[in-house]
Amino acid sequence: MIDLRARATDPEALDLGVAPEEALRSLADLRFVNRWLGNRGRLLGAVLPYLRSSDRPRLLDVGCGSGDVAVALRQALGGPLAAVGVDIKLLHLQAAPAELLRVVADAHRLPFAAGTFDVVTASLFLHHFDQSELPDLLRALYALARRALVVNDLRRARVPYVFGKAVFPLLFQSRVSIEDGLISIRSSFREPELRAAFAAAGVPSVRIERSWPYRLLAIAEKPPA
Ligand SMILES: C[S@@+](CC[C@H](N)C(=O)[O-])C[C@H]1O[C@@H](n2cnc3c(N)ncnc32)[C@H](O)[C@@H]1O
């Protein structure tokens, strides 16, 4: 039986590097997950009020993959949005629509000034990092946001793991998505782990909500200036 007591630290194949065609198939699988299994509505619902209350809304999506989360936010906002997507892989950004301002960068060294964006989002991204890396990363992402940092990630549990083992091979086009999907569930968070990472980052107030299906949504709002 799989041991899910601690976060796994196995690297994901997409991060290590796979053939470009395989990576593109896996990114398509991720877009499928985001659309049908990711409770995108909950993420949009958390982010849109901050963007709507801004005169010139600006969004940063870190570890954006092929950019579908930022594009969905742009469409849902229905007005002008300067949306920047950052990813460490050029290939992933090349698969993103041109309406997104695409920046190749490592999330540990982002080329933006503090408070540049109304909202910074990190979706299915934080579980790629060891617990010891999270405080610096969260501190840096929070500093870039004027209104809020919003994190959407998986909640580690047996049910999604068993579901994934049975169903990912039927749902996904790419073998990388099947393997990485299961690693992602094993490396993801229990609520106290995510809360502890925000606390260690010195982020003063964070609201963490469970959302269907086995997701954690963390909203770290900035105090009014
Ligand atoms: C699982 S994908 C999630 C993509 C997208 N956010 C989504 O919700 O579908 C994780 C992405 O993070 C990127 N990534 C991993 N480590 C990174 C780093 N240190 N800096 C920036 N991007 C990184 C990967 O290249 C990949 O595109």
Short mmCIF file of C-alpha atoms and ligand atoms in Angstrom, two decimals:
data_model
loop_
_atom_site.label_atom_id
_atom_site.label_comp_id
_atom_site.label_asym_id
_atom_site.label_seq_id
_atom_site.Cartn_x
_atom_site.Cartn_y
_atom_site.Cartn_z
CA MET A 1 0.00 0.00 0.00
CA ILE A 2 1.30 3.46 -0.92
CA ASP A 3 2.74 5.51 1.95
CA LEU A 4 1.41 9.07 1.80
CA ARG A 5 2.45 10.22 5.27
CA ALA A 6 5.20 12.53 3.98
CA ARG A 7 5.48 14.53 0.77
CA ALA A 8 7.36 12.59 -1.91
CA THR A 9 10.44 14.26 -3.38
CA ASP A 10 10.68 12.34 -6.68
CA PRO A 11 11.30 14.62 -9.64
CA GLU A 12 8.69 14.80 -12.38
CA ALA A 13 9.66 13.71 -15.89
CA LEU A 14 8.37 16.97 -17.43
CA ASP A 15 10.81 18.90 -15.19
CA LEU A 16 13.72 16.57 -15.96
CA GLY A 17 13.05 16.94 -19.69
CA VAL A 18 11.29 14.69 -22.18
CA ALA A 19 11.02 14.72 -25.97
CA PRO A 20 9.23 17.87 -27.18
CA GLU A 21 6.27 15.94 -28.68
CA GLU A 22 5.79 14.09 -25.39
CA ALA A 23 5.98 17.35 -23.41
CA LEU A 24 3.36 18.96 -25.67
CA ARG A 25 1.05 15.96 -25.24
CA SER A 26 1.51 16.20 -21.48
CA LEU A 27 0.73 19.93 -21.50
CA ALA A 28 -2.47 19.14 -23.43
CA ASP A 29 -3.36 16.64 -20.67
CA LEU A 30 -2.77 19.35 -18.08
CA ARG A 31 -5.14 21.68 -19.93
CA PHE A 32 -7.71 18.87 -19.91
CA VAL A 33 -7.24 18.44 -16.14
CA ASN A 34 -7.56 22.18 -15.55
CA ARG A 35 -10.74 22.36 -17.60
CA TRP A 36 -12.54 19.26 -16.34
CA LEU A 37 -10.94 18.12 -13.07
CA GLY A 38 -9.35 21.24 -11.62
CA ASN A 39 -12.25 23.26 -10.24
CA ARG A 40 -11.06 26.20 -12.30
CA GLY A 41 -14.22 28.08 -11.30
CA ARG A 42 -13.06 28.17 -7.69
CA LEU A 43 -9.67 29.62 -8.67
CA LEU A 44 -11.28 32.21 -10.96
CA GLY A 45 -13.73 33.11 -8.20
CA ALA A 46 -10.83 33.77 -5.82
CA VAL A 47 -8.79 35.89 -8.24
CA LEU A 48 -11.34 37.90 -10.25
CA PRO A 49 -12.51 40.26 -7.45
CA TYR A 50 -8.94 41.56 -7.04
CA LEU A 51 -8.55 42.11 -10.78
CA ARG A 52 -11.98 43.72 -11.11
CA SER A 53 -11.18 46.27 -8.42
CA SER A 54 -8.00 47.41 -10.17
CA ASP A 55 -7.87 50.29 -12.71
CA ARG A 56 -5.18 48.55 -14.76
CA PRO A 57 -5.33 44.89 -13.74
CA ARG A 58 -2.08 42.96 -13.88
CA LEU A 59 -1.64 39.25 -13.29
CA LEU A 60 1.40 37.02 -12.97
CA ASP A 61 0.97 33.25 -13.33
CA VAL A 62 4.14 31.49 -12.16
CA GLY A 63 4.96 28.04 -13.55
CA CYS A 64 2.23 28.72 -16.09
CA GLY A 65 2.92 25.75 -18.39
CA SER A 66 1.01 26.42 -21.62
CA GLY A 67 -0.80 29.35 -20.03
CA ASP A 68 -4.41 28.17 -19.97
CA VAL A 69 -5.10 29.34 -16.41
CA ALA A 70 -4.06 32.94 -17.16
CA VAL A 71 -5.99 32.88 -20.45
CA ALA A 72 -9.12 31.61 -18.66
CA LEU A 73 -8.77 34.46 -16.15
CA ARG A 74 -8.43 36.97 -18.97
CA GLN A 75 -11.54 35.66 -20.70
CA ALA A 76 -13.53 35.59 -17.46
CA LEU A 77 -12.50 39.17 -16.64
CA GLY A 78 -13.86 40.28 -19.99
CA GLY A 79 -11.78 43.47 -20.10
CA PRO A 80 -8.17 44.48 -20.47
CA LEU A 81 -5.71 42.45 -18.43
CA ALA A 82 -1.93 42.53 -18.59
CA ALA A 83 -1.30 38.84 -18.02
CA VAL A 84 2.26 37.60 -17.66
CA GLY A 85 3.09 33.89 -17.67
CA VAL A 86 6.45 32.71 -16.36
CA ASP A 87 7.86 29.26 -16.92
CA ILE A 88 11.34 27.82 -16.75
CA LYS A 89 10.77 25.92 -20.02
CA LEU A 90 10.72 27.84 -23.29
CA LEU A 91 8.87 24.97 -24.99
CA HIS A 92 5.97 25.25 -22.54
CA LEU A 93 5.65 28.99 -23.18
CA GLN A 94 5.81 28.43 -26.94
CA ALA A 95 2.65 26.32 -26.52
CA ALA A 96 0.90 29.25 -24.77
CA PRO A 97 -1.23 31.75 -26.69
CA ALA A 98 0.49 34.98 -27.76
CA GLU A 99 -2.09 37.05 -25.84
CA LEU A 100 -0.09 36.10 -22.75
CA LEU A 101 3.13 38.03 -22.13
CA ARG A 102 5.53 35.12 -21.82
CA VAL A 103 8.73 35.23 -19.78
CA VAL A 104 11.21 32.40 -19.44
CA ALA A 105 12.55 32.56 -15.90
CA ASP A 106 13.23 30.52 -12.80
CA ALA A 107 10.65 31.24 -10.10
CA HIS A 108 13.54 31.57 -7.64
CA ARG A 109 14.90 34.58 -9.56
CA LEU A 110 12.01 36.52 -11.03
CA PRO A 111 12.83 39.74 -12.90
CA PHE A 112 10.02 41.90 -11.45
CA ALA A 113 9.84 44.60 -8.79
CA ALA A 114 7.79 44.23 -5.62
CA GLY A 115 4.09 45.01 -6.06
CA THR A 116 4.21 44.83 -9.86
CA PHE A 117 1.08 42.66 -10.14
CA ASP A 118 -2.35 42.87 -8.57
CA VAL A 119 -2.44 39.10 -8.23
CA VAL A 120 0.19 36.38 -8.45
CA THR A 121 -1.12 32.88 -9.09
CA ALA A 122 0.68 29.56 -8.73
CA SER A 123 -1.40 26.66 -9.97
CA LEU A 124 -0.21 23.04 -9.72
CA PHE A 125 3.23 24.53 -9.18
CA LEU A 126 4.25 24.57 -5.52
CA HIS A 127 4.27 20.79 -5.18
CA HIS A 128 7.34 20.81 -7.48
CA PHE A 129 9.44 22.15 -4.59
CA ASP A 130 10.81 20.63 -1.42
CA GLN A 131 9.34 21.91 1.82
CA SER A 132 12.66 23.67 2.60
CA GLU A 133 12.47 25.72 -0.64
CA LEU A 134 8.92 26.93 -0.10
CA PRO A 135 9.42 29.78 2.41
CA ASP A 136 11.80 31.77 0.17
CA LEU A 137 9.66 31.08 -2.88
CA LEU A 138 6.39 32.08 -1.19
CA ARG A 139 7.98 35.21 0.31
CA ALA A 140 9.20 36.29 -3.13
CA LEU A 141 5.85 35.60 -4.86
CA TYR A 142 3.90 37.38 -2.11
CA ALA A 143 6.19 40.43 -2.45
CA LEU A 144 5.36 40.70 -6.17
CA ALA A 145 1.61 40.93 -5.46
CA ARG A 146 -0.13 44.22 -4.66
CA ARG A 147 -3.42 42.56 -3.62
CA ALA A 148 -2.96 38.79 -3.22
CA LEU A 149 -1.01 35.64 -3.87
CA VAL A 150 -3.36 32.78 -4.81
CA VAL A 151 -2.08 29.20 -4.75
CA ASN A 152 -4.02 26.30 -6.19
CA ASP A 153 -2.59 22.84 -5.61
CA LEU A 154 -3.38 19.22 -4.96
CA ARG A 155 -4.30 17.81 -1.58
CA ARG A 156 -2.39 14.62 -0.79
CA ALA A 157 -4.76 11.77 -0.03
CA ARG A 158 -5.39 8.14 -0.85
CA VAL A 159 -8.62 8.72 -2.82
CA PRO A 160 -7.07 10.81 -5.64
CA TYR A 161 -4.06 8.48 -5.77
CA VAL A 162 -6.23 5.38 -6.21
CA PHE A 163 -8.46 7.27 -8.68
CA GLY A 164 -5.39 8.42 -10.62
CA LYS A 165 -3.89 4.94 -10.82
CA ALA A 166 -7.11 3.57 -12.25
CA VAL A 167 -8.23 6.45 -14.43
CA PHE A 168 -5.17 8.45 -15.61
CA PRO A 169 -4.23 5.78 -18.20
CA LEU A 170 -7.73 6.16 -19.68
CA LEU A 171 -7.79 9.97 -19.57
CA PHE A 172 -4.30 10.99 -20.63
CA GLN A 173 -2.63 10.90 -24.04
CA SER A 174 0.88 10.99 -22.58
CA ARG A 175 2.61 8.37 -20.43
CA VAL A 176 4.45 11.30 -18.79
CA SER A 177 1.13 12.69 -17.55
CA ILE A 178 0.25 9.32 -16.00
CA GLU A 179 3.58 9.06 -14.16
CA ASP A 180 3.86 12.75 -13.26
CA GLY A 181 0.22 12.88 -12.23
CA LEU A 182 0.78 10.17 -9.63
CA ILE A 183 4.06 11.76 -8.46
CA SER A 184 2.23 15.10 -8.18
CA ILE A 185 -0.37 13.60 -5.87
CA ARG A 186 2.38 12.04 -3.72
CA SER A 187 4.37 15.32 -3.57
CA SER A 188 1.36 17.50 -2.88
CA PHE A 189 0.23 18.94 0.41
CA ARG A 190 -1.75 18.29 3.47
CA GLU A 191 -3.27 21.52 4.73
CA PRO A 192 -0.93 21.91 7.76
CA GLU A 193 2.14 21.57 5.48
CA LEU A 194 0.97 24.38 3.22
CA ARG A 195 0.03 26.52 6.22
CA ALA A 196 3.46 25.87 7.78
CA ALA A 197 5.19 26.95 4.56
CA PHE A 198 3.30 30.27 4.51
CA ALA A 199 4.07 30.78 8.20
CA ALA A 200 7.77 30.08 7.63
CA ALA A 201 7.68 32.60 4.77
CA GLY A 202 6.39 35.23 7.20
CA VAL A 203 3.21 35.80 5.19
CA PRO A 204 0.94 37.38 7.78
CA SER A 205 -2.49 36.06 6.90
CA VAL A 206 -3.46 33.22 4.64
CA ARG A 207 -6.82 31.60 4.11
CA ILE A 208 -6.62 27.97 3.04
CA GLU A 209 -9.74 26.32 1.69
CA ARG A 210 -10.32 22.76 0.60
CA SER A 211 -12.05 22.55 -2.72
CA TRP A 212 -13.37 19.71 -4.81
CA PRO A 213 -11.68 17.50 -6.06
CA TYR A 214 -8.91 17.16 -3.48
CA ARG A 215 -7.53 20.65 -4.00
CA LEU A 216 -6.19 23.28 -1.65
CA LEU A 217 -6.72 26.93 -2.46
CA ALA A 218 -4.57 29.33 -0.44
CA ILE A 219 -5.31 33.07 -0.59
CA ALA A 220 -2.69 35.33 0.98
CA GLU A 221 -4.16 38.80 0.86
CA LYS A 222 -2.10 41.95 1.29
CA PRO A 223 -3.20 44.33 4.01
CA PRO A 224 -4.55 47.64 2.59
CA ALA A 225 -1.70 50.06 1.78
C1 LIG B 1 2.48 20.86 -13.47
S1 LIG B 1 2.94 22.20 -14.50
C2 LIG B 1 1.59 23.32 -14.13
C3 LIG B 1 1.31 24.25 -15.26
C4 LIG B 1 0.13 25.20 -15.04
N1 LIG B 1 0.38 26.11 -13.94
C5 LIG B 1 -1.15 24.47 -14.83
O1 LIG B 1 -1.87 24.76 -13.87
O2 LIG B 1 -1.47 23.62 -15.67
C6 LIG B 1 4.30 22.95 -13.66
C7 LIG B 1 5.02 23.98 -14.50
O3 LIG B 1 6.00 24.61 -13.66
C8 LIG B 1 7.18 24.82 -14.43
N2 LIG B 1 8.33 24.97 -13.51
C9 LIG B 1 8.93 24.00 -12.76
N3 LIG B 1 9.92 24.53 -12.01
C10 LIG B 1 9.96 25.86 -12.29
C11 LIG B 1 10.74 26.95 -11.83
N4 LIG B 1 11.73 26.76 -10.93
N5 LIG B 1 10.49 28.18 -12.30
C12 LIG B 1 9.49 28.39 -13.23
N6 LIG B 1 8.72 27.40 -13.70
C13 LIG B 1 8.93 26.14 -13.25
C14 LIG B 1 7.27 23.59 -15.32
O4 LIG B 1 8.08 23.83 -16.45
C15 LIG B 1 5.78 23.38 -15.67
O5 LIG B 1 5.42 24.04 -16.86
#
